[in-house]
Coordinates of C-alpha atoms and ligand atoms in Angstrom, one line a residue:
Chain A
M1 CA 30.0 32.4 5.9
S2 CA 28.2 29.9 3.2
D3 CA 24.2 30.3 2.5
Q4 CA 23.2 27.4 4.9
V5 CA 24.0 28.8 7.8
E6 CA 23.6 32.2 7.2
T7 CA 19.9 30.8 7.1
Q8 CA 20.4 28.6 10.0
K9 CA 21.6 32.1 11.6
H10 CA 18.6 34.2 10.5
P11 CA 16.1 31.7 9.9
R12 CA 13.5 33.1 6.8
P13 CA 10.1 34.2 7.6
L14 CA 7.6 31.0 7.3
S15 CA 3.9 32.1 6.3
P16 CA 1.7 31.2 9.0
H17 CA 0.5 27.6 9.3
I18 CA -2.6 26.3 9.7
Q19 CA -3.4 27.1 13.0
I20 CA -2.6 31.0 12.7
Y21 CA -6.1 31.9 10.6
R22 CA -9.8 32.0 11.7
W23 CA -12.2 29.1 11.1
T24 CA -14.3 29.6 8.4
L25 CA -16.8 27.5 6.9
T26 CA -14.9 27.1 3.3
M27 CA -12.0 25.8 5.6
V28 CA -14.1 22.9 7.8
L29 CA -15.6 22.0 4.0
S30 CA -12.3 21.6 2.3
I31 CA -10.6 19.5 4.9
L32 CA -14.0 17.3 5.8
H33 CA -14.2 17.0 2.0
R34 CA -10.5 15.2 2.4
A35 CA -11.4 13.7 5.5
T36 CA -14.8 12.0 4.5
G37 CA -13.0 11.0 1.1
V38 CA -10.4 9.1 3.1
A39 CA -13.3 7.5 5.7
L40 CA -15.1 6.4 2.6
Y41 CA -12.1 4.4 1.4
A42 CA -11.3 2.6 4.7
G43 CA -15.0 1.9 4.7
T44 CA -15.1 -0.2 1.4
A45 CA -13.5 -2.9 3.5
L46 CA -17.0 -3.3 5.3
L47 CA -18.6 -2.8 2.2
A48 CA -16.2 -6.0 0.6
G49 CA -16.5 -7.7 4.8
W50 CA -20.5 -7.3 4.3
L51 CA -20.3 -9.0 0.4
L52 CA -18.2 -11.4 0.7
A53 CA -20.1 -13.1 4.0
A54 CA -23.4 -12.5 1.8
A55 CA -21.7 -14.4 -0.9
S56 CA -20.4 -16.6 1.4
G57 CA -23.5 -18.5 3.6
E58 CA -25.8 -17.3 6.2
E59 CA -24.0 -18.4 9.1
A60 CA -20.5 -15.6 7.8
Y61 CA -23.6 -13.3 6.7
A62 CA -25.2 -13.7 10.5
V63 CA -22.5 -12.7 11.8
V64 CA -22.0 -9.3 9.9
Q65 CA -25.5 -8.6 10.9
S66 CA -25.0 -9.2 14.2
I67 CA -22.4 -6.2 14.1
S68 CA -24.1 -4.2 11.5
T69 CA -27.0 -4.2 13.7
A70 CA -25.4 -3.2 17.1
W71 CA -25.1 0.0 18.2
Y72 CA -22.1 1.0 17.1
G73 CA -22.6 -0.8 14.3
R74 CA -25.5 1.1 13.6
L75 CA -23.5 4.4 14.3
V76 CA -20.7 3.9 12.3
L77 CA -22.8 3.2 9.5
F78 CA -24.6 6.4 10.1
G79 CA -21.4 8.0 10.5
Y80 CA -20.6 6.6 6.5
S81 CA -24.3 7.1 5.3
W82 CA -23.5 11.4 6.6
A83 CA -20.0 10.8 5.2
L84 CA -20.8 10.0 1.9
F85 CA -23.5 12.3 1.3
H86 CA -20.6 15.1 2.7
H87 CA -18.6 14.0 0.1
M88 CA -20.6 14.4 -2.6
F89 CA -22.1 17.4 -2.1
G90 CA -18.7 18.1 -1.5
G91 CA -17.8 16.8 -5.1
L92 CA -20.9 18.7 -6.7
R93 CA -18.9 21.9 -5.2
H94 CA -16.5 21.2 -6.8
F95 CA -18.3 20.8 -9.8
I96 CA -19.8 24.3 -10.2
W97 CA -15.8 25.3 -9.6
D98 CA -14.6 23.5 -13.0
T99 CA -16.2 25.2 -14.7
G100 CA -15.2 27.7 -13.9
R101 CA -18.1 29.8 -12.1
G102 CA -19.0 30.3 -8.5
F103 CA -16.0 31.8 -7.3
D104 CA -17.4 34.9 -6.2
L105 CA -17.5 35.6 -2.7
R106 CA -21.3 35.4 -2.3
H107 CA -21.9 32.2 -4.1
V108 CA -18.8 30.8 -2.3
E109 CA -20.8 31.5 0.7
I110 CA -24.1 30.4 -0.6
I111 CA -22.7 27.4 -2.0
A112 CA -20.6 26.4 1.2
R113 CA -23.8 26.7 3.2
V114 CA -25.7 24.1 1.2
T115 CA -22.7 21.6 1.0
A116 CA -22.7 22.1 4.5
F117 CA -26.4 21.7 6.1
V118 CA -27.7 19.2 3.4
P119 CA -26.0 16.4 4.0
P120 CA -26.5 16.0 7.3
V121 CA -30.7 16.6 6.5
L122 CA -30.3 14.0 3.4
T123 CA -28.7 11.4 6.1
I124 CA -31.5 11.8 8.2
V125 CA -34.5 11.9 6.0
V126 CA -32.2 8.4 5.1
W127 CA -32.2 7.1 8.7
V128 CA -35.9 7.5 9.1
L129 CA -36.7 6.1 5.8
A130 CA -34.5 3.0 6.5
Y131 CA -36.2 2.6 10.0
S132 CA -39.6 2.9 9.1
Y133 CA -38.8 0.0 6.1
L134 CA -37.8 -2.0 9.7
G135 CA -41.2 -1.4 11.2
A136 CA -39.8 0.7 13.7
F137 CA -42.9 3.3 12.9
Chain B
M1 CA 8.7 35.7 -17.1
S2 CA 5.3 34.1 -17.8
D3 CA 6.0 30.4 -19.1
M4 CA 9.1 28.6 -18.8
R5 CA 8.0 25.6 -20.7
T6 CA 8.8 25.3 -24.5
P7 CA 6.7 25.9 -27.1
L8 CA 6.2 21.3 -27.9
S9 CA 5.3 20.9 -24.4
R10 CA 3.2 23.6 -24.2
A11 CA 1.5 21.6 -27.1
R12 CA 1.9 18.5 -26.1
G13 CA 0.4 19.6 -22.6
L14 CA 1.1 16.9 -20.6
G15 CA 3.0 18.0 -17.9
S16 CA 6.1 16.3 -15.8
A17 CA 4.1 13.7 -14.6
K18 CA 3.6 13.3 -18.6
K19 CA 0.1 12.0 -18.1
G20 CA -1.4 15.7 -18.6
T21 CA -5.1 15.5 -17.1
H22 CA -6.1 12.1 -17.1
H23 CA -6.1 11.8 -13.5
F24 CA -8.1 14.9 -13.0
W25 CA -10.8 13.9 -15.8
M26 CA -10.8 10.2 -14.6
Q27 CA -11.3 11.7 -10.9
R28 CA -14.3 13.8 -12.0
V29 CA -15.6 11.5 -14.6
T30 CA -16.0 8.5 -11.6
A31 CA -17.0 10.9 -9.4
L32 CA -19.8 11.8 -11.3
A33 CA -20.6 8.0 -12.3
N34 CA -20.5 7.5 -8.1
I35 CA -23.7 9.8 -7.5
P36 CA -26.5 7.4 -9.0
L37 CA -24.3 4.5 -8.2
T38 CA -24.0 5.2 -4.5
L39 CA -27.2 6.4 -4.4
F40 CA -28.6 3.1 -5.6
L41 CA -26.9 1.2 -3.1
V42 CA -28.1 3.6 0.0
G43 CA -31.6 3.0 -1.8
A44 CA -31.0 -0.9 -2.1
L45 CA -30.1 -0.8 1.4
V46 CA -32.6 1.3 3.1
V47 CA -35.5 -0.6 1.3
H48 CA -34.0 -3.7 2.6
A49 CA -33.6 -2.9 6.0
G50 CA -34.5 -6.0 8.6
A51 CA -34.1 -8.3 5.4
D52 CA -33.7 -11.3 6.2
Y53 CA -30.4 -13.6 4.2
A54 CA -33.0 -15.4 1.3
T55 CA -33.8 -11.9 0.6
M56 CA -31.1 -9.9 0.4
T57 CA -29.3 -12.6 -1.3
A58 CA -31.8 -12.8 -3.9
F59 CA -31.5 -9.4 -4.2
L60 CA -28.5 -9.5 -4.5
G61 CA -28.3 -12.2 -7.0
N62 CA -30.4 -10.3 -9.2
P63 CA -28.7 -9.9 -12.5
L64 CA -29.6 -6.6 -12.9
V65 CA -28.6 -5.9 -9.8
G66 CA -25.0 -6.7 -9.7
V67 CA -24.6 -4.9 -13.3
V68 CA -25.2 -1.9 -11.0
M69 CA -22.8 -3.3 -8.3
L70 CA -20.3 -4.3 -10.3
L71 CA -20.4 -0.6 -12.3
L72 CA -20.1 0.7 -8.4
I73 CA -17.5 -0.8 -7.1
V74 CA -15.0 -0.2 -10.3
S75 CA -16.4 3.5 -10.7
A76 CA -15.2 4.0 -6.3
I77 CA -12.8 1.7 -6.2
Y78 CA -11.1 3.9 -8.7
H79 CA -11.4 7.5 -7.7
M80 CA -10.8 6.4 -4.2
R81 CA -7.0 5.3 -5.5
L82 CA -6.7 8.3 -7.5
G83 CA -8.4 10.7 -4.9
L84 CA -6.0 8.5 -2.1
Q85 CA -2.9 9.6 -4.5
V86 CA -3.3 12.9 -4.2
V87 CA -3.7 12.7 -0.6
I88 CA -0.6 10.2 -0.7
E89 CA 1.2 13.4 -2.7
D90 CA 0.5 16.4 -0.1
Y91 CA 1.6 14.2 2.5
I92 CA 4.2 12.2 2.3
H93 CA 7.7 13.8 1.4
G94 CA 10.1 10.9 1.7
E95 CA 10.7 9.8 -2.4
A96 CA 11.5 5.9 -0.3
S97 CA 8.1 6.2 2.3
K98 CA 6.1 8.0 -0.6
L99 CA 6.3 4.8 -2.7
L100 CA 5.7 2.1 -0.9
A101 CA 2.3 4.5 0.1
L102 CA 1.5 4.6 -3.7
I103 CA 2.0 0.6 -3.6
A104 CA 0.0 0.3 -0.2
N105 CA -2.6 2.4 -1.9
N106 CA -2.6 0.4 -5.2
F107 CA -3.0 -3.1 -3.0
F108 CA -5.8 -2.2 -1.2
A109 CA -8.0 -0.2 -3.4
L110 CA -6.8 -4.2 -5.7
T111 CA -7.4 -6.3 -3.4
I112 CA -10.8 -4.5 -2.1
G113 CA -11.9 -4.6 -5.3
V114 CA -10.9 -8.3 -6.5
A115 CA -13.4 -9.0 -3.4
C116 CA -16.2 -6.8 -3.7
C117 CA -16.3 -8.0 -7.5
V118 CA -16.3 -11.4 -6.9
A119 CA -18.2 -11.9 -3.8
V120 CA -20.8 -9.9 -6.8
L121 CA -20.1 -12.8 -9.5
K122 CA -20.5 -15.4 -6.8
L123 CA -23.9 -13.9 -5.3
V124 CA -25.4 -13.6 -8.9
T125 CA -24.4 -17.0 -10.0
A126 CA -25.7 -18.5 -7.3
Q127 CA -28.9 -17.6 -8.5
Ligands
HEM201 C1 -21.3 9.5 -4.2 C2 -20.0 10.7 -5.2 C3 -18.9 11.5 -4.8 C4 -18.6 12.4 -5.8 C5 -19.1 13.4 -6.6 C6 -17.1 12.8 -5.7 C7 -16.1 13.8 -5.8 C8 -14.9 14.0 -5.1 C9 -14.2 15.2 -6.6 C10 -15.1 16.0 -7.4 C11 -13.1 14.5 -5.5 C12 -11.7 15.4 -6.1 C13 -11.5 16.7 -4.8 C14 -10.0 17.2 -5.6 O1 -10.1 17.3 -6.4 O2 -9.0 18.6 -3.9 C15 -12.7 13.4 -5.3 C16 -11.8 13.0 -4.4 C17 -11.6 12.1 -3.4 N1 -12.6 11.2 -2.8 FE1 -15.1 11.4 -3.7 N2 -17.0 11.2 -4.7 C18 -18.1 10.7 -4.4 C19 -18.0 9.6 -4.3 C20 -16.7 8.9 -3.5 C21 -16.6 7.7 -2.9 C22 -17.2 6.2 -2.4 C23 -15.3 7.1 -2.1 C24 -14.5 5.6 -1.5 C25 -14.8 5.7 -1.4 C26 -14.6 8.6 -2.3 C27 -13.2 9.3 -1.6 C28 -12.4 10.0 -2.5 C29 -11.3 10.6 -1.7 C30 -10.2 9.8 -1.2 C31 -11.0 11.8 -3.1 C32 -9.5 12.7 -2.1 C33 -9.6 13.3 -0.8 C34 -8.6 14.6 -1.8 O3 -7.9 14.6 -2.5 O4 -9.3 15.9 -0.9 N3 -15.0 9.6 -3.5 N4 -14.3 12.9 -4.6

């Protein structure tokens, strides 16, 4: 009997897939660093659109402005700014690891909490500042 | 069995892709550069919230701002291209689809990068 038939009859045990594990903060952060990286990647198209519109003239810029100031535009920008801060702090976490430090459980947990909770705070601070420049308060 | 590599390949330290740590290193260098550069953009957008067209283009037309914007574009685009390459290599396993995805990654990054650079240069020279 060939090896292949043998494996078909008695499948090799597989290591448990992701849904088997209990969710942990570090795991969520690892996934989010990748997800925010990909979101930032896609969002550079928005940056290009904004710059091209500014370079093209007042009418094109007005179109972009009407989208970016609409509620859905604001929502995307809010999400984008959080993604940027989240990814930035995830990157800082990688820098600490790259030096060979911060791998013991206690520090892993401390660093994870900081990188999870500081970015949302910064995002809100930035938006409060932006709205105050807008003259909202 | 600790190491299957020949002494020569170990000394060269280039690994199977023959690029050594170049990818990893450039990912980190651009990541580091991205921090001040993206913070600059965020700060600029915050203080210009609600600014009209003339104010915004005057700001973007400032040569110093143009320099920082070009650095941001180059660093961020290079960084995201390297980053997405790893994502593609992790999830797409068919030889043909992987190759296509890697090429699409390069095309997207280059197109966005060139578009941003052209826009910034036009804004600077329009002043
Ligand atoms: C703001 C400062 C930034 C820092 C400190 C940073 C840091 C990093 C680091 C260290 C990695 C490698 C992660 C790993 O080896 O697993 C990474 C991956 C990545 N970054 Fe950034 N980054 C920044 C900004 C950006 C921006 C602006 C973009 C997109 C425009 C971006 C897109 C990506 C992508 C797509 C990946 C791949 C994700 C993955 O492999 O899981 N990053 N970043």
